[in-house]
Coordinates of C-alpha atoms and ligand atoms in Angstrom, one line a residue:
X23 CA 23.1 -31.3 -171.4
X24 CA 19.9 -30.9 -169.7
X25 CA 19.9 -30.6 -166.0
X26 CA 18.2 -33.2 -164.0
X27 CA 15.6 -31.9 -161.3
X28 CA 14.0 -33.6 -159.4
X29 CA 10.3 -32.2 -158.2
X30 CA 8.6 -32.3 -155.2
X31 CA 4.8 -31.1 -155.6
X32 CA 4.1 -31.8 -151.5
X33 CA 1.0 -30.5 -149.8
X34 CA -1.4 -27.7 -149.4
X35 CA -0.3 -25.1 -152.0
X36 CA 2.4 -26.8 -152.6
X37 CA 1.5 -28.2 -156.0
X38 CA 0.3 -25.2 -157.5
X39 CA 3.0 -23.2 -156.4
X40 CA 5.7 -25.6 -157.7
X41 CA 3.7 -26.0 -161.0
X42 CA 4.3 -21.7 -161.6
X43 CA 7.7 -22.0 -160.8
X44 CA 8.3 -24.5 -163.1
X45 CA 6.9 -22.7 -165.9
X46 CA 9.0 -19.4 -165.0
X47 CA 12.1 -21.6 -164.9
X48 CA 11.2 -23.4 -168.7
X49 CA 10.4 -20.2 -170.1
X50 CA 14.4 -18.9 -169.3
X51 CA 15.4 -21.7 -171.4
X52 CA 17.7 -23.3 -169.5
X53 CA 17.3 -27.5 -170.3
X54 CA 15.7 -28.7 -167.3
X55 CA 14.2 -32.5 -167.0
X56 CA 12.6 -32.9 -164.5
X57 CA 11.9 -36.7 -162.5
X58 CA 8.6 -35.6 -160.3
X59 CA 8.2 -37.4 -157.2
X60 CA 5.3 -37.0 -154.2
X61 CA 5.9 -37.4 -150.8
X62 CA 3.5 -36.1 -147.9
X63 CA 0.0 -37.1 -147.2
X64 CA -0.6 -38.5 -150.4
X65 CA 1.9 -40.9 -150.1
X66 CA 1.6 -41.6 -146.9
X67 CA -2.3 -43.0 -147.3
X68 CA -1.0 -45.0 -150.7
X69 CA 2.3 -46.4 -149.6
X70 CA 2.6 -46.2 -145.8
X71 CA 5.3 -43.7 -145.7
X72 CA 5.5 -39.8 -146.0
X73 CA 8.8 -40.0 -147.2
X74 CA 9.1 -43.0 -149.6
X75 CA 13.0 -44.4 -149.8
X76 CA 12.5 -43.9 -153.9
X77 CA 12.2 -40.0 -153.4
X78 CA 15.4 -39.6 -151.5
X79 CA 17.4 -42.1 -154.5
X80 CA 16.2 -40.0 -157.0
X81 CA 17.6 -36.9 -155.3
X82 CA 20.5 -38.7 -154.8
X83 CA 20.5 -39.1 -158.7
X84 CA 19.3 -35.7 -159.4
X85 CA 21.5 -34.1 -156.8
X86 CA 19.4 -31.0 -156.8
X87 CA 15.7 -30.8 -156.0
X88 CA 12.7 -28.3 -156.4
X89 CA 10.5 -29.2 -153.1
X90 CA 7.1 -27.7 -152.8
X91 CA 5.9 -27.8 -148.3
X92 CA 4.8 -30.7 -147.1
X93 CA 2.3 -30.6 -143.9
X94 CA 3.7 -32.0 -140.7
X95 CA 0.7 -33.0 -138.3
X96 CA 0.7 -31.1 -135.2
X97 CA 0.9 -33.5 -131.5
X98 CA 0.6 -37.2 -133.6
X99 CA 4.3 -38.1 -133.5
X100 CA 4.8 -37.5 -137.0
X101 CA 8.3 -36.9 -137.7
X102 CA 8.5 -33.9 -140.4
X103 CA 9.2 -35.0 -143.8
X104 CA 11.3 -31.6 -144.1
X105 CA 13.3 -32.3 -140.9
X106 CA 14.1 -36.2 -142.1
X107 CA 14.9 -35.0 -145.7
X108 CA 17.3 -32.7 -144.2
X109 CA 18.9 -35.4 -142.1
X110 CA 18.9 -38.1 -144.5
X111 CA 20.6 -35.9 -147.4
X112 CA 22.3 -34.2 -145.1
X113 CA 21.4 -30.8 -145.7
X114 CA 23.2 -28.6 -142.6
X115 CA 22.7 -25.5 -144.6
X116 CA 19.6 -23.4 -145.3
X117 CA 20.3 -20.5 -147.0
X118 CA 17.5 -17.5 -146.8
X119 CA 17.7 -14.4 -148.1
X120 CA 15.3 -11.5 -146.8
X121 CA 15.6 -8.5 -149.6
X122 CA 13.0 -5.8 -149.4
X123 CA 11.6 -5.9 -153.0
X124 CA 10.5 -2.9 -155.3
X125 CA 6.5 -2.2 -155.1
X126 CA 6.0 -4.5 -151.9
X127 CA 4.9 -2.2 -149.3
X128 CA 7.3 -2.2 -145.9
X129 CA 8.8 0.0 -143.4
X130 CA 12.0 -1.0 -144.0
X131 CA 13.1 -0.5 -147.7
X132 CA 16.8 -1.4 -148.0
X133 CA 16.6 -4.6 -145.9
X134 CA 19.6 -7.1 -147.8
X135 CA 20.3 -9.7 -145.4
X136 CA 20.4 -13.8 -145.6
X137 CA 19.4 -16.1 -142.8
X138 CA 21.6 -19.1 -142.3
X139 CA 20.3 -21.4 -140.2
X140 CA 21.8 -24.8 -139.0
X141 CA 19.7 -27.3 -140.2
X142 CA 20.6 -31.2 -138.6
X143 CA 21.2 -30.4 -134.7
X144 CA 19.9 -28.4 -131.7
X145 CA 16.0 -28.8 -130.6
X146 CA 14.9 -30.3 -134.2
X147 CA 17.5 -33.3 -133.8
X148 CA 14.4 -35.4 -133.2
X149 CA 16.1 -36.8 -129.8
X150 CA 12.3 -36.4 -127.8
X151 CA 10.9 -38.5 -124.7
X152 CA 7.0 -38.8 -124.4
X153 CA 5.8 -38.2 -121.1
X154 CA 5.0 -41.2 -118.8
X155 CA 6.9 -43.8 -121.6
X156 CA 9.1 -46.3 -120.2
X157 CA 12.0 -44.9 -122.0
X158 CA 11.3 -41.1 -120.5
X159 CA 10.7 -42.7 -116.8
X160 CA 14.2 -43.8 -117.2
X161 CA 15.9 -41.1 -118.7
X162 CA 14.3 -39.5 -115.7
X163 CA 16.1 -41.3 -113.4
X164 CA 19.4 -41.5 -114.8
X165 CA 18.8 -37.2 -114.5
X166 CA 17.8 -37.5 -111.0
X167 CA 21.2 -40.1 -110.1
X168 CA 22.7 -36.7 -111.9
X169 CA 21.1 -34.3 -109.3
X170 CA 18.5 -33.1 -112.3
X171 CA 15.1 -33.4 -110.6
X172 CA 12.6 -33.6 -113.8
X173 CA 8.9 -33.1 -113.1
X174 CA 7.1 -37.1 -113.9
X175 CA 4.5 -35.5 -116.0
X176 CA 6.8 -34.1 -118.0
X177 CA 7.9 -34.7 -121.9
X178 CA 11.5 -34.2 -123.2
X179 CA 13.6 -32.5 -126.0
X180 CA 17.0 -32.7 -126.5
X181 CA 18.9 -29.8 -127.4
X182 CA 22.9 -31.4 -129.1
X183 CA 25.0 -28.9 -130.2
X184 CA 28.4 -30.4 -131.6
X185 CA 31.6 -29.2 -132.1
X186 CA 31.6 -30.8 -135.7
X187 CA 28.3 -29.4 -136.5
X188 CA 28.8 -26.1 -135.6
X189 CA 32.5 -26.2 -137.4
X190 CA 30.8 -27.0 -140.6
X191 CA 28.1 -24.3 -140.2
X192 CA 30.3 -21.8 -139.3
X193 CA 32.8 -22.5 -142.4
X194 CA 29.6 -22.8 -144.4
X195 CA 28.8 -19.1 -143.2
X196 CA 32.1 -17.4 -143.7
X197 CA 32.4 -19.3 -147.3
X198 CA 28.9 -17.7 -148.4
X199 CA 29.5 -14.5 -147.1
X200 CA 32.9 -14.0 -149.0
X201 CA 31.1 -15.6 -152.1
X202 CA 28.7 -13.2 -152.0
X203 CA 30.8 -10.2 -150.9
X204 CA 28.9 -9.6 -147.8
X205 CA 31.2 -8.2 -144.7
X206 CA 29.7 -9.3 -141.7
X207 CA 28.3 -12.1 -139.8
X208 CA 25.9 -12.0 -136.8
X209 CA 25.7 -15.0 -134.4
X210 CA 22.5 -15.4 -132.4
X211 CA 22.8 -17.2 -129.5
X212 CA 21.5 -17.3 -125.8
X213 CA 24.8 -18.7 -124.4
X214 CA 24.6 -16.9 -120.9
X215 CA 21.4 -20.0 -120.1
X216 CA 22.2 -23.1 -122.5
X217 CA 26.0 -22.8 -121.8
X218 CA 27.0 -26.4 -123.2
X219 CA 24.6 -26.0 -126.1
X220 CA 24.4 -22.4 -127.5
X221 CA 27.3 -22.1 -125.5
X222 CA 29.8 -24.2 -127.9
X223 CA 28.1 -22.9 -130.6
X224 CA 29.6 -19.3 -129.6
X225 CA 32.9 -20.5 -128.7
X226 CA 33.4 -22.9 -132.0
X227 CA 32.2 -19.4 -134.4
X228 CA 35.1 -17.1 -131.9
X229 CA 37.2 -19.9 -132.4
X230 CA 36.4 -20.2 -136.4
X231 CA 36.1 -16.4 -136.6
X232 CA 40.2 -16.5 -135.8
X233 CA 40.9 -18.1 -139.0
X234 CA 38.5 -15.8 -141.7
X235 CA 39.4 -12.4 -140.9
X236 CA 38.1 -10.7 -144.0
X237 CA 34.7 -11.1 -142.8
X238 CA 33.6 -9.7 -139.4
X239 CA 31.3 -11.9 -136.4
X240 CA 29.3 -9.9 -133.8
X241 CA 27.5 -12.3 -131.5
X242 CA 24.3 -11.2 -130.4
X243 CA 21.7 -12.5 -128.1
X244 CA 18.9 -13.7 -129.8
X245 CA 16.5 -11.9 -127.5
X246 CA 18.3 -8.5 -128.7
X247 CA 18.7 -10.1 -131.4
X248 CA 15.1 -10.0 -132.5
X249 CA 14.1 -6.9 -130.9
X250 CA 17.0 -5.0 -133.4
X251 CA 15.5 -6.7 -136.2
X252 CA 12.3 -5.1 -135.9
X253 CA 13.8 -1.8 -135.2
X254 CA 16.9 -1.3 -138.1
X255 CA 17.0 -4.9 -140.1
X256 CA 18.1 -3.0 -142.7
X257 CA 22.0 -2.7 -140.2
X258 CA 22.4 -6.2 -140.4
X259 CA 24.1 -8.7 -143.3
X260 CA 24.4 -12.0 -143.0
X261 CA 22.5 -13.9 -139.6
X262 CA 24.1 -17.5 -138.4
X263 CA 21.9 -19.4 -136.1
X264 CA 21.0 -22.7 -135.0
X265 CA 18.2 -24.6 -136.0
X266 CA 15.2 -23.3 -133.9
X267 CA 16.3 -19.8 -133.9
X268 CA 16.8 -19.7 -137.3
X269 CA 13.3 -20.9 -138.2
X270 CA 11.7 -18.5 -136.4
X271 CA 14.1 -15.7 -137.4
X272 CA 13.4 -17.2 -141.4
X273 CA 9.6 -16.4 -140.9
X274 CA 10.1 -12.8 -138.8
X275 CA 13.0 -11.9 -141.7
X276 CA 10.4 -12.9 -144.3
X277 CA 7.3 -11.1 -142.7
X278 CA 9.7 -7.4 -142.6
X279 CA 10.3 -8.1 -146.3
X280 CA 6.6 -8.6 -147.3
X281 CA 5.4 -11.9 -146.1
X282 CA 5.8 -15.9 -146.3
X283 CA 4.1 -15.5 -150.2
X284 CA 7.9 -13.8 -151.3
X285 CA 10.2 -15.6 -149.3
X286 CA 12.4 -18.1 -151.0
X287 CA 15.3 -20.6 -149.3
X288 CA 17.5 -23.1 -149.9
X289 CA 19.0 -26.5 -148.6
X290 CA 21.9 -27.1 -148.6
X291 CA 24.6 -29.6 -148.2
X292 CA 28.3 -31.0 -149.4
X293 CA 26.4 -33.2 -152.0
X294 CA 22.9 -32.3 -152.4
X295 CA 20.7 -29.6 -152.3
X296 CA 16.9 -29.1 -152.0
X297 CA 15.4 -25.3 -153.1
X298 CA 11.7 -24.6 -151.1
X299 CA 10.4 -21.6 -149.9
X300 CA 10.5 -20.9 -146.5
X301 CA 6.4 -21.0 -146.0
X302 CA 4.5 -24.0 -145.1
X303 CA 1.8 -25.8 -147.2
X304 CA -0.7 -23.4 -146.1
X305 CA -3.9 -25.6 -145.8
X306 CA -6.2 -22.4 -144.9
X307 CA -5.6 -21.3 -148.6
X308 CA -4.8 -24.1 -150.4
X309 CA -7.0 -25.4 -153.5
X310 CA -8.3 -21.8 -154.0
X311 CA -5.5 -20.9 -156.4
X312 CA -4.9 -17.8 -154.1
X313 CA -1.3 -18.7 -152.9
X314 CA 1.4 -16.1 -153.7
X315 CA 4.0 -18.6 -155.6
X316 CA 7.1 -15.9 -155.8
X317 CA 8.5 -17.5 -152.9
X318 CA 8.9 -20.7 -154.9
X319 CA 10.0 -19.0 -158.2
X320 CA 12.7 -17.2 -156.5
X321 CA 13.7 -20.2 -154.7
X322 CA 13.7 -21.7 -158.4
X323 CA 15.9 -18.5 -159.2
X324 CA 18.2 -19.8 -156.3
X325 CA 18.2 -23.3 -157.9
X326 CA 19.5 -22.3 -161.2
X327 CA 22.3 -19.8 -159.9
X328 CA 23.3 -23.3 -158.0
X329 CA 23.4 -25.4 -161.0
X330 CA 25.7 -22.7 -162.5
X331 CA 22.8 -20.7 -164.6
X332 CA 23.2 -17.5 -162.8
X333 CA 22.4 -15.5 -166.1
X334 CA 18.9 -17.5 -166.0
X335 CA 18.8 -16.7 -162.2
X336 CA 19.0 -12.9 -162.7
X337 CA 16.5 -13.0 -165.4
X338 CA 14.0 -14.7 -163.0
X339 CA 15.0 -12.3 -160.4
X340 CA 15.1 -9.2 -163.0
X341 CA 11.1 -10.2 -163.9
X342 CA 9.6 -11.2 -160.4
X343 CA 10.8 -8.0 -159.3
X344 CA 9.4 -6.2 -162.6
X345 CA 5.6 -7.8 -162.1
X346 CA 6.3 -6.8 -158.5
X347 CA 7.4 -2.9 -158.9
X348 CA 4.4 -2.5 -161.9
X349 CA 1.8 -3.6 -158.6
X350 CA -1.0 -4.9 -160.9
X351 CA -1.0 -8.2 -160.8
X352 CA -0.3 -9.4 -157.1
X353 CA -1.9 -12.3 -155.2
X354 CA -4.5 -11.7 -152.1
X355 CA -1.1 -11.3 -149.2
X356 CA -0.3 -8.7 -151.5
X357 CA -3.1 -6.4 -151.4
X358 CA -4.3 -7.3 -155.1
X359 CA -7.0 -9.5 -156.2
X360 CA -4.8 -11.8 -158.7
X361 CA -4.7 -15.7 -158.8
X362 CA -1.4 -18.4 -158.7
X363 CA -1.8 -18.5 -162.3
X364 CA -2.3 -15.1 -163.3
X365 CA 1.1 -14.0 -161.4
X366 CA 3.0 -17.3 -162.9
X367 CA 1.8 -15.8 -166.1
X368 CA 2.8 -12.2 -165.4
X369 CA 5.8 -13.4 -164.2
X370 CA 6.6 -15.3 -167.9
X371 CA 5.7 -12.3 -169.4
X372 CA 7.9 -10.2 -168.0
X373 CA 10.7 -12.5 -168.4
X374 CA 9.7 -12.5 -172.1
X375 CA 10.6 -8.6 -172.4
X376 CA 13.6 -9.3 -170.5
Ligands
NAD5 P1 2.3 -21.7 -143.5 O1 3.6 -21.0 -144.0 O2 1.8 -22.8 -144.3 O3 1.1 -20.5 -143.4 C1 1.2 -19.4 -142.6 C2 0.3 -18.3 -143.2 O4 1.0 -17.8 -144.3 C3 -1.0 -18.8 -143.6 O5 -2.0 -17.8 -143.3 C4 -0.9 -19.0 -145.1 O6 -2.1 -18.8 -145.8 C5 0.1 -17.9 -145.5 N1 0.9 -18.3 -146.6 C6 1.9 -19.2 -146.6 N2 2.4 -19.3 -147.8 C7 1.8 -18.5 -148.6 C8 1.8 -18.2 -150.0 N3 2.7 -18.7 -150.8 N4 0.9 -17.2 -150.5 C9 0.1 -16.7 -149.7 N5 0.0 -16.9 -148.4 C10 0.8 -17.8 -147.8 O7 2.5 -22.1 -142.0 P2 1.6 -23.0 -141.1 O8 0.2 -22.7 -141.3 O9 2.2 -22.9 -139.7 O10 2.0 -24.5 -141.6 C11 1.1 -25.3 -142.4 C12 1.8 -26.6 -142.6 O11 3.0 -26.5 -143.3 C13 2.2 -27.3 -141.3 O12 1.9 -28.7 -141.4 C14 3.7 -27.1 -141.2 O13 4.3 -28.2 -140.5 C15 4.0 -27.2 -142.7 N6 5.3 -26.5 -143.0 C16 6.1 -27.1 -143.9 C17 7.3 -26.5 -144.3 C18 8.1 -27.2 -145.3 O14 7.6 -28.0 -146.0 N7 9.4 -26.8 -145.5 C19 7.7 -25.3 -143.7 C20 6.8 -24.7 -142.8 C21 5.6 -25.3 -142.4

């Protein structure tokens, strides 16, 4: 029986990067149908919404979903269509993995580590107070009744860190690494300043950590934590962080493996799970047929492994990495000179020989 996808062109590149990757993945094969569905700006100047209720049914149908970026406009209140999505299906988990690949040029050649991030709680939980609104003026004042003096000009973010969202995340983390016979976890926190936030965070992983003794947890602070990164990331396995640290430890992971163009990710969540790359919709590029769409093939890669084709998935993997280590065709972040298309088409080339 075919497996039902659903598709998610979104913004920017995002359209002609999810158009290679669904090539690669229907030339391994596998039955795929596929129930396309926009969401983004073009929906948002047709039907009101950037996230129409249909597009979150039909992943509930689908259960799985290939989901190309989708621009989040910077300072207009504009809640991300990537942080609701996550929210609504309840996607806790995003799963990265930052492998140095043959042919890409990088200092660090044996990197082999995956990001997990949390993905519903901590600075991203949407809980924000616009300066000078009635609602922030008395927030304010309930924090100044609490001896927390707040400047009046000032905007707020909330930062909640639970002890049921960090359980799951943790378990999440210790389940994948024993899956995929990695050894250690690193936690990075800044516990010593947010003690009730990062804080619990710490204490709930120690306190997990307990109970899942064949895989080892260091806790790091993130501070060191990203200055080791960029000295010896190849030392380091898996990395568990909460949300804000592990987006900006996503891109940073990504940029010591060869850039945005390669990196792929994953969604996940007890019921559902939406495969994107970890890049945005790249509006500087987009149009231009430059954009680099191995990040979305391999997270395509990551989608089939997840809808139990893993021999499909290494065949994807096998070829991306074969285009990649012959170095002739490669798009603009690359070095080379090639377009979307002509790597999708390497890319099902080499997949042919395969
Ligand atoms: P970006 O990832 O879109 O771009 C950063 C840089 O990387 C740009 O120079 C871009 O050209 C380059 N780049 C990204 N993907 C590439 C690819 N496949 N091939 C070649 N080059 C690539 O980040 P940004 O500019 O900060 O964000 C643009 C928009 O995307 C924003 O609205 C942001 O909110 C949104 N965004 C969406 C997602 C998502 O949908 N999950 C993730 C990140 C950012």
């Amino acid at each position: 029986m075919a497996h039902l996808v659903t598709l998610i062109p979104g913004d920017g590149i995002g359209p002609e990067v999810t158009e290679g990757a669904r090539r690669v993945l229907e030339a391994t094969g596998v039955e795929l149908e596929w129930a396309v569905e926009r969401a983004g700006a073009e929906t948002l100047e047709r039907e009101g919404s950037t996230l129409p209720d249909r597009v979150l049914e039909r992943i509930r149908r689908s259960r799985v979903a290939l989901k190309g970026p989708i621009t989040t406009p910077v300072g207009t209140g504009f809640r991300s269509v990537n942080v609701a999505l996550r929210h609504e299906l309840d996607l806790f988990a995003a799963v990265r993995p930052a492998r140095s690949l043959p042919g890409v040029p990088t200092r660090h050649p044996s990197v082999d580590l995956v990001v997990i991030r949390e993905n519903t709680e901590d600075l991203y939980a949407g809980i924000e107070f616009e300066r000078e609104r009635p609602e922030t003026v008395e927030l304010r004042r309930h924090l100044a009744a609490l001896g927390h003096g707040v400047r009046e000009d000032a905007g707020l973010t909330l930062k909640p860190i639970s002890v049921s969202g960090t359980r799951r995340i943790v378990r999440f983390a210790f389940a994948f690494a024993r899956e995929a016979g990695r050894r250690r976890i690193t936690l990075g926190h800044k516990a010593n300043i947010m003690r009730y936030s990062d804080g619990l965070f710490l204490e709930i992983a120690l306190e997990e950590a307990r109970a899942h003794r064949d895989v080892a947890l260091e806790a790091m602070q993130i501070d060191q934590l990203s200055m080791r990164l960029t000295h010896d990331p190849e030392t380091f396995d898996v990395l568990l962080l909460p949300n804000l640290y592990g987006d900006i430890l996503s891109d940073l992971c990504a940029g010591l493996v060869g850039g945005l163009g390669l990196a792929p990710g994953a969604n996940l969540g007890w019921e559902y799970a939406v495969f994107e790359p970890v890049h945005g919709s790249a509006p500087d590029i987009a149009g231009k047929g430059l954009a680099n769409p191995i990040a979305m093939i391999r997270s395509g890669a990551m989608l089939l492994r997840h809808v139990g084709e893993a021999a499909a998935a290494e065949v994807v993997e096998a070829a991306v990495d074969d285009v990649l280590r012959a170095a002739e065709v490669r798009t603009r972040d690359l070095g080379g000179t090639a377009t979307t298309e002509e790597v999708t088409r390497a890319v099902v080339e080499a997949l042919g020989r395969r």
